[in-house]
Coordinates of C-alpha atoms in Angstrom, one line a residue:
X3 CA 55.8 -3.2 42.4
X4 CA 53.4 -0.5 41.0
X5 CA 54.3 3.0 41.3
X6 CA 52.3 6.4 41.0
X7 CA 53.9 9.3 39.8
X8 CA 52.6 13.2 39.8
X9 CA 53.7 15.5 36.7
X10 CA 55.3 18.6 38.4
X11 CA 56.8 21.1 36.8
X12 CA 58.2 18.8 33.6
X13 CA 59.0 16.1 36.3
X14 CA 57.3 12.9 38.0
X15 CA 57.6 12.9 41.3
X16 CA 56.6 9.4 43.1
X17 CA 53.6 9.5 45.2
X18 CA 53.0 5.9 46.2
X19 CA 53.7 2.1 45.6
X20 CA 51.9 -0.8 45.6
X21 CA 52.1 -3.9 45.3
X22 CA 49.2 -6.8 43.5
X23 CA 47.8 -9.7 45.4
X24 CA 47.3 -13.3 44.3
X25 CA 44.5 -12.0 41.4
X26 CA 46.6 -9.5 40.4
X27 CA 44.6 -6.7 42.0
X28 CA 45.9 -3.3 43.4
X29 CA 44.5 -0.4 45.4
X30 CA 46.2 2.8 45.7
X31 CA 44.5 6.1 47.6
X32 CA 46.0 9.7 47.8
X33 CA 44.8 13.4 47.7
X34 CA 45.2 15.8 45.0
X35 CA 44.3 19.5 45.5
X36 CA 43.6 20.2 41.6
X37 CA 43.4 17.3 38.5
X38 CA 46.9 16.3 37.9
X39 CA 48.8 14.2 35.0
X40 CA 50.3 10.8 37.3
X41 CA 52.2 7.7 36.0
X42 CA 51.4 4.6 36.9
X43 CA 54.7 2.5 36.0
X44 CA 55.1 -1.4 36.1
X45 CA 58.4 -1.0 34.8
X46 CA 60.7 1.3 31.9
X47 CA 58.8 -0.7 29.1
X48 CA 55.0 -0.4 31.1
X49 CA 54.1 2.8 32.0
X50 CA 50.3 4.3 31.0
X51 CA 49.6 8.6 32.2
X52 CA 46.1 8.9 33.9
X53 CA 44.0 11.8 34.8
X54 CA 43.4 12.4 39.2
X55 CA 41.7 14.6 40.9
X56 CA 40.0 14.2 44.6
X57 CA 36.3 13.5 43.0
X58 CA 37.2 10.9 40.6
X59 CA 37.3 6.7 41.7
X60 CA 38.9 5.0 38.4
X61 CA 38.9 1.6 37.8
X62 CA 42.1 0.6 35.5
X63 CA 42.5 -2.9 34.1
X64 CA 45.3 -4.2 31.8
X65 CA 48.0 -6.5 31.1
X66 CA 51.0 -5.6 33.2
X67 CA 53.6 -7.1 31.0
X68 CA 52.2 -4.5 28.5
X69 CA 50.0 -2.1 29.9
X70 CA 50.1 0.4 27.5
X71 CA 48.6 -1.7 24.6
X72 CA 46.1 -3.4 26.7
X73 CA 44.9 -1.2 29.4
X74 CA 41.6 0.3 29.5
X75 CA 39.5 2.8 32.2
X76 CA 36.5 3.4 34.0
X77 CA 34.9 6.2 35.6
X78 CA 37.3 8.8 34.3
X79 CA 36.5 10.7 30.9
X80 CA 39.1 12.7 31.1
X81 CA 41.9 9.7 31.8
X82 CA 40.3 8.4 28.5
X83 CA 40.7 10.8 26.7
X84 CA 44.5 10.5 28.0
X85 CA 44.5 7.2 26.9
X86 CA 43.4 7.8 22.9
X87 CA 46.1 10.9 23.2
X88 CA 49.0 8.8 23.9
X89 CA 47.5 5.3 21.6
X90 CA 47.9 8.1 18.5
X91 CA 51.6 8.7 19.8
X92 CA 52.3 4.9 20.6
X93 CA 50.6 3.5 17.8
X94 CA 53.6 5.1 15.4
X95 CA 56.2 4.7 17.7
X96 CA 57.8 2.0 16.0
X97 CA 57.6 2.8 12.6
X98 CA 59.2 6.5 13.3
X99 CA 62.0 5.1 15.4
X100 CA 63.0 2.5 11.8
X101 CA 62.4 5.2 9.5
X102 CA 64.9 7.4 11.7
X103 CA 67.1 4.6 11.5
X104 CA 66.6 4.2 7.8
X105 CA 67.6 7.9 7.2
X106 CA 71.0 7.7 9.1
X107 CA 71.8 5.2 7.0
X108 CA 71.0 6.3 3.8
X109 CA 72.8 10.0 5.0
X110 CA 75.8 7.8 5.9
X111 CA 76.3 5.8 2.7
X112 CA 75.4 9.5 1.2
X113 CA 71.7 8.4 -0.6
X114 CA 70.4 11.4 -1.3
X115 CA 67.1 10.6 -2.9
X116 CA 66.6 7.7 0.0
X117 CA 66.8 10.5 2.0
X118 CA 64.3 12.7 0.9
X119 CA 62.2 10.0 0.2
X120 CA 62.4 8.6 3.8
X121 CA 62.0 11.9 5.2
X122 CA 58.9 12.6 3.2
X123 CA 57.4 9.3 5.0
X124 CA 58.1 10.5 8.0
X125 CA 56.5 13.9 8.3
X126 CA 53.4 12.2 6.7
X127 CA 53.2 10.2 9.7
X128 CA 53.6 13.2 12.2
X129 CA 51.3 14.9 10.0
X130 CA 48.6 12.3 10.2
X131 CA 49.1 12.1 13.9
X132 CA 49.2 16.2 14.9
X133 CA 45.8 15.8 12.9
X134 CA 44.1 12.8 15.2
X135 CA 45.5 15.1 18.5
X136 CA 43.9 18.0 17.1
X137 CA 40.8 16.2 16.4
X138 CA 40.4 14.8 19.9
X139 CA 41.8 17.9 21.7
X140 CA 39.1 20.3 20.0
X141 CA 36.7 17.2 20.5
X142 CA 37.1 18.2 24.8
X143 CA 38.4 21.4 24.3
X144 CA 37.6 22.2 27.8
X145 CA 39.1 19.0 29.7
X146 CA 42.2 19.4 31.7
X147 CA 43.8 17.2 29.7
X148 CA 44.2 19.3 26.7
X149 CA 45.7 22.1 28.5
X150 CA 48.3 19.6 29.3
X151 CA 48.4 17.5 25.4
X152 CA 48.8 20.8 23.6
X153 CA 52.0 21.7 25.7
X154 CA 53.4 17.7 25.7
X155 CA 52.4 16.4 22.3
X156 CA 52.2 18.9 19.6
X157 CA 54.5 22.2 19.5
X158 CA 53.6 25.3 20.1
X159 CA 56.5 26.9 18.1
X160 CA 55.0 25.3 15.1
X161 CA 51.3 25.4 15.9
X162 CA 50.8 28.6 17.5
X163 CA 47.5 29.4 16.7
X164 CA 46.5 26.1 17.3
X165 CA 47.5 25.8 20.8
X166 CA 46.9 29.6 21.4
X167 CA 43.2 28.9 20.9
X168 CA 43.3 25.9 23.0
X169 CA 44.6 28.3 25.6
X170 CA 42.2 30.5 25.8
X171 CA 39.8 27.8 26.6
X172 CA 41.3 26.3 29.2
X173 CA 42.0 29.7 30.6
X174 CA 38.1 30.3 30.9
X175 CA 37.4 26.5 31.8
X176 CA 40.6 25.5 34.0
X177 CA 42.5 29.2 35.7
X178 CA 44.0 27.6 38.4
X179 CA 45.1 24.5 36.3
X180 CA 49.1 24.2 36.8
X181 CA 49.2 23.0 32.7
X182 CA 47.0 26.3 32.0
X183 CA 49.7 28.8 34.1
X184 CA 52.7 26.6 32.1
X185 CA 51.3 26.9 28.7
X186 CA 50.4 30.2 29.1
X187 CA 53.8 31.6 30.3
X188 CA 55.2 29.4 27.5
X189 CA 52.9 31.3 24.6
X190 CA 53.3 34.6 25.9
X191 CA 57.1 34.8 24.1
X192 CA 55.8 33.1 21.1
X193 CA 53.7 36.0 19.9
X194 CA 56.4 38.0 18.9
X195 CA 57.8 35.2 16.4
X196 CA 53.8 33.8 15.7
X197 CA 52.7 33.7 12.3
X198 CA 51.9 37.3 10.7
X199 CA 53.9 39.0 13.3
X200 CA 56.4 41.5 12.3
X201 CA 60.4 39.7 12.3
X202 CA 62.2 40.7 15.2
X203 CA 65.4 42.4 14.0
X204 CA 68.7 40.6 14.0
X205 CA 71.9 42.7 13.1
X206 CA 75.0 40.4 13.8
X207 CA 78.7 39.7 12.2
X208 CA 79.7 38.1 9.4
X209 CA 82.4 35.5 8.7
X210 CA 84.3 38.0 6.2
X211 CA 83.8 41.2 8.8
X212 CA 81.3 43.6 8.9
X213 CA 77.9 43.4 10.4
X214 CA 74.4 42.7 8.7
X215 CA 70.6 43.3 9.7
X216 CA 68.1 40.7 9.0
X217 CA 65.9 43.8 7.4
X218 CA 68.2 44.9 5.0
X219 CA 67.0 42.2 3.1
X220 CA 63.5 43.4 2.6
X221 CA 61.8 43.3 -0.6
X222 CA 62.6 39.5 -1.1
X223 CA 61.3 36.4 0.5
X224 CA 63.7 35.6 3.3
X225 CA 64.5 32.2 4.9
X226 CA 65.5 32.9 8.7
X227 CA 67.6 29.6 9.5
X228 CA 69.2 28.8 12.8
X229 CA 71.7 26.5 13.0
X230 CA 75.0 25.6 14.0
X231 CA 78.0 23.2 12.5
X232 CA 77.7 20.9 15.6
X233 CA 74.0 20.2 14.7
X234 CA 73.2 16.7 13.2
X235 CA 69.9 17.8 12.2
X236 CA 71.2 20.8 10.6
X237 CA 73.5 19.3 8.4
X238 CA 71.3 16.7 7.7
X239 CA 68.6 19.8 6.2
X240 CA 71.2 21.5 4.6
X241 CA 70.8 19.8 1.2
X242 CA 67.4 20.6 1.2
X243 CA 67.9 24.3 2.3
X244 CA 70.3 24.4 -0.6
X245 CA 68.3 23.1 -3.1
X246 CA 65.7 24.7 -2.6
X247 CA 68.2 27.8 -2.1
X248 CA 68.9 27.1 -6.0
X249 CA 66.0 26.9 -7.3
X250 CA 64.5 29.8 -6.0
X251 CA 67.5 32.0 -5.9
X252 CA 67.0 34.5 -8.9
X253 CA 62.9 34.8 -8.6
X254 CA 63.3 36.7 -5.3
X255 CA 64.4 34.8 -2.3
X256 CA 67.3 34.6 -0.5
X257 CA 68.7 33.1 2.8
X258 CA 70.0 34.7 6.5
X259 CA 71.0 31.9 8.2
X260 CA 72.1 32.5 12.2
X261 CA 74.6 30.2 13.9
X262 CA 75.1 29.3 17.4
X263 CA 78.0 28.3 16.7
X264 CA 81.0 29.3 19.6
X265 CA 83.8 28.6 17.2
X266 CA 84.6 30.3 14.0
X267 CA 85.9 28.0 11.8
X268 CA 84.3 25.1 12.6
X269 CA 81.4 27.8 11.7
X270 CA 83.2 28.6 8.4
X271 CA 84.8 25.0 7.5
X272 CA 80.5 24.0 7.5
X273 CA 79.8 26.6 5.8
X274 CA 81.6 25.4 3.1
X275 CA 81.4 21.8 3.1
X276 CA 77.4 22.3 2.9
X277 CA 78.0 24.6 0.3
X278 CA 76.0 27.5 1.9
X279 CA 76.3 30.8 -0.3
X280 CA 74.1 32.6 0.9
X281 CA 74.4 35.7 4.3
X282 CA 75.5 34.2 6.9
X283 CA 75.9 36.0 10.6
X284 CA 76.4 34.8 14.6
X285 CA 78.1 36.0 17.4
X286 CA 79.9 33.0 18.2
X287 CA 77.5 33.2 21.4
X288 CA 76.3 29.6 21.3
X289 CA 72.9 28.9 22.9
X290 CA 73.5 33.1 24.0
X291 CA 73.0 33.8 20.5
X292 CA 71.4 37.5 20.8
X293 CA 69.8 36.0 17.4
X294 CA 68.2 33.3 18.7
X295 CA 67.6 35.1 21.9
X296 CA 64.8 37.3 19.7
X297 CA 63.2 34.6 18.4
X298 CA 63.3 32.3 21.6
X299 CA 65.3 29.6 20.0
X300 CA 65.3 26.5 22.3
X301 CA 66.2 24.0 19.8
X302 CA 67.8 23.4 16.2
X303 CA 67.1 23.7 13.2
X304 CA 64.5 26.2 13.3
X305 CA 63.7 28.4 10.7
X306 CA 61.0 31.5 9.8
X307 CA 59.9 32.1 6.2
X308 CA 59.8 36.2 6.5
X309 CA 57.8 37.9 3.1
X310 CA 59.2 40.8 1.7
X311 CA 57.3 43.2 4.1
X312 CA 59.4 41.7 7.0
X313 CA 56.1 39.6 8.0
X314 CA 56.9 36.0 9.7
X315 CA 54.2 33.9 7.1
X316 CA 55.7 30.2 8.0
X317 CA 57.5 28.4 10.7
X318 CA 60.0 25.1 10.3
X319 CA 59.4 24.4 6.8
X320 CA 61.7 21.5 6.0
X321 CA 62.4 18.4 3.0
X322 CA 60.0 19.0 0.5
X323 CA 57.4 21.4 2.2
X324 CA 59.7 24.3 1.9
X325 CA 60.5 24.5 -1.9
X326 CA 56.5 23.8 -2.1
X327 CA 56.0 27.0 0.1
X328 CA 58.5 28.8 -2.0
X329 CA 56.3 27.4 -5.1
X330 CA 53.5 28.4 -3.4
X331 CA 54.6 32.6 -2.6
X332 CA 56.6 33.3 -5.5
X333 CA 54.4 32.2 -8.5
X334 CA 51.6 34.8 -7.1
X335 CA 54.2 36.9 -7.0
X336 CA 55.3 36.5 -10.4
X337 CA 51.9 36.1 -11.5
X338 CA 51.4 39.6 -10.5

């Protein structure tokens, strides 16, 4: 049994079944007021995303047993360009899933250098895919789909000028487009957080008492980390953050790391089990963290590289890529 699916608000909804005859052949017919993202699922292991709209007859062939490597389309540009989208994110599947693998076990038999080396393979390969979407996206800037690839595929938090510009198109080429409305009500909070703006001000407590503002650190490169001691991720960045926390320590950078943490010493027992000595602040407010509630924190870790003018210049910088930042910043400055 086939079944069609329409994207609606973050959800499928099911629109239809059918079912093949003796050839393997299937017709399905349905209305759509405006283009829309559907599923068309075999089963959990075959399922393929097409592009539908009321003008549109698309002919889609494929092996059902495993549609997403085989199918193809006519008579819809924009459902192919769907396809290519997703191949990029299938064709790496695999590999990201057994290197993900291959760093929980090296972090659990405590391989340090495995780790960095493993996680150094792993960004290359979501760097070399966020490249191939952005390629094909700015290739049909104006298509429907990229309203909706921009928002499901690559992240706005860490790509905001990227998918910002990609807004604005579909704004002028696709208004009434549900993925237009979602991804613009979605980038409207970023912009206070986007790359160049001024850092939003955080003044919270501190394990040993006492309060301190984010801004009272100005005049030194700061690394805004949010975290919290339940977060695998987190601790699993730590030795990086601290490394890199060493190394850059005494040329002018420093560390306010935010927790959402609720309780306060399993807040402190991390704290010094990562060996983090650098400021540290929450209010034990969890995901009501006023702190992350300024920057729109939806997820962990997440982290803003602020320059000593208070002035967000970098988003998510993690393994390797934020010491090479850090390289990057502080050797003009002491070049100066």
């Amino acid at each position: 049994m086939l079944r069609l699916s329409e994207l609606v608000s973050n959800q499928f909804v099911e629109k239809g079944q059918a079912k093949t005859d003796a050839s393997g052949k299937f017709v399905l017919k349905g209305t759509s007021a405006l283009p829309g993202i559907y599923q068309l699922k075999v089963d959990d292991a075959n399922q393929v995303l097409l592009l539908l709209d009321n003008k549109t007859h698309i002919e889609l062939s494929g092996d059902a047993k495993s549609l997403p490597a085989t199918y193809s389309v006519k008579g819809s540009k924009d459902t192919e360009v769907l396809r290519k989208l997703t191949q990029v994110m299938e064709g790496s599947k695999t590999e990201l899933q057994a290197l993900g693998q291959r760093y929980n076990a090296a972090g659990q038999a405590g391989k340090a250098e495995e780790m960095q080396a493993v996680e150094k393979q792993y960004y290359s390969i979501q760097a070399r895919n966020n490249a191939r979407l952005k390629s094909l996206i700015r290739s049909n800037a104006t298509s429907v789909v990229s309203g909706f690839a921009v928002g499901a595929f690559l992240s706005p938090e860490e790509d905001f000028q990227f998918v910002d510009s990609v807004a604005s198109v579909q704004r002028k080429a696709n208004p009434n487009s549900p993925f237009t409305k979602e991804l613009t009500a979605r980038l409207e909070p970023m912009r206070t957080t986007a790359t160049g703006a001024m850092a939003p001000e955080i003044n919270l407590a501190k394990p040993e008492g006492g309060t301190m503002a984010l801004s009272s650190l100005r005049g030194k490169y700061v690394l805004l980390d949010f975290w919290a001691s339940w977060c695998g991720p987190c601790r699993q960045e730590n030795p990086n953050v601290v490394r890199a926390y060493n190394q850059f320590k005494d040329k002018g950078f420093t560390i306010y790391s935010v927790s959402l943490d609720q309780d306060k010493g399993k807040w402190q027992k991390a704290i010094a089990a990562d060996n983090l000595t650098w400021h540290h602040v929450s209010d034990l407010a969890g995901w009501n963290s006023a702190g992350g509630a300024a920057y729109g924190v939806k997820s962990i870790p997440q982290s803003y590289l602020i320059d000593p003018q208070g002035r967000i210049i970098a988003k998510n910088l993690r393994g390797e890529a934020l010491s090479a930042k850090l390289e990057e910043v502080l050797g003009k400055k002491l070049m100066k």
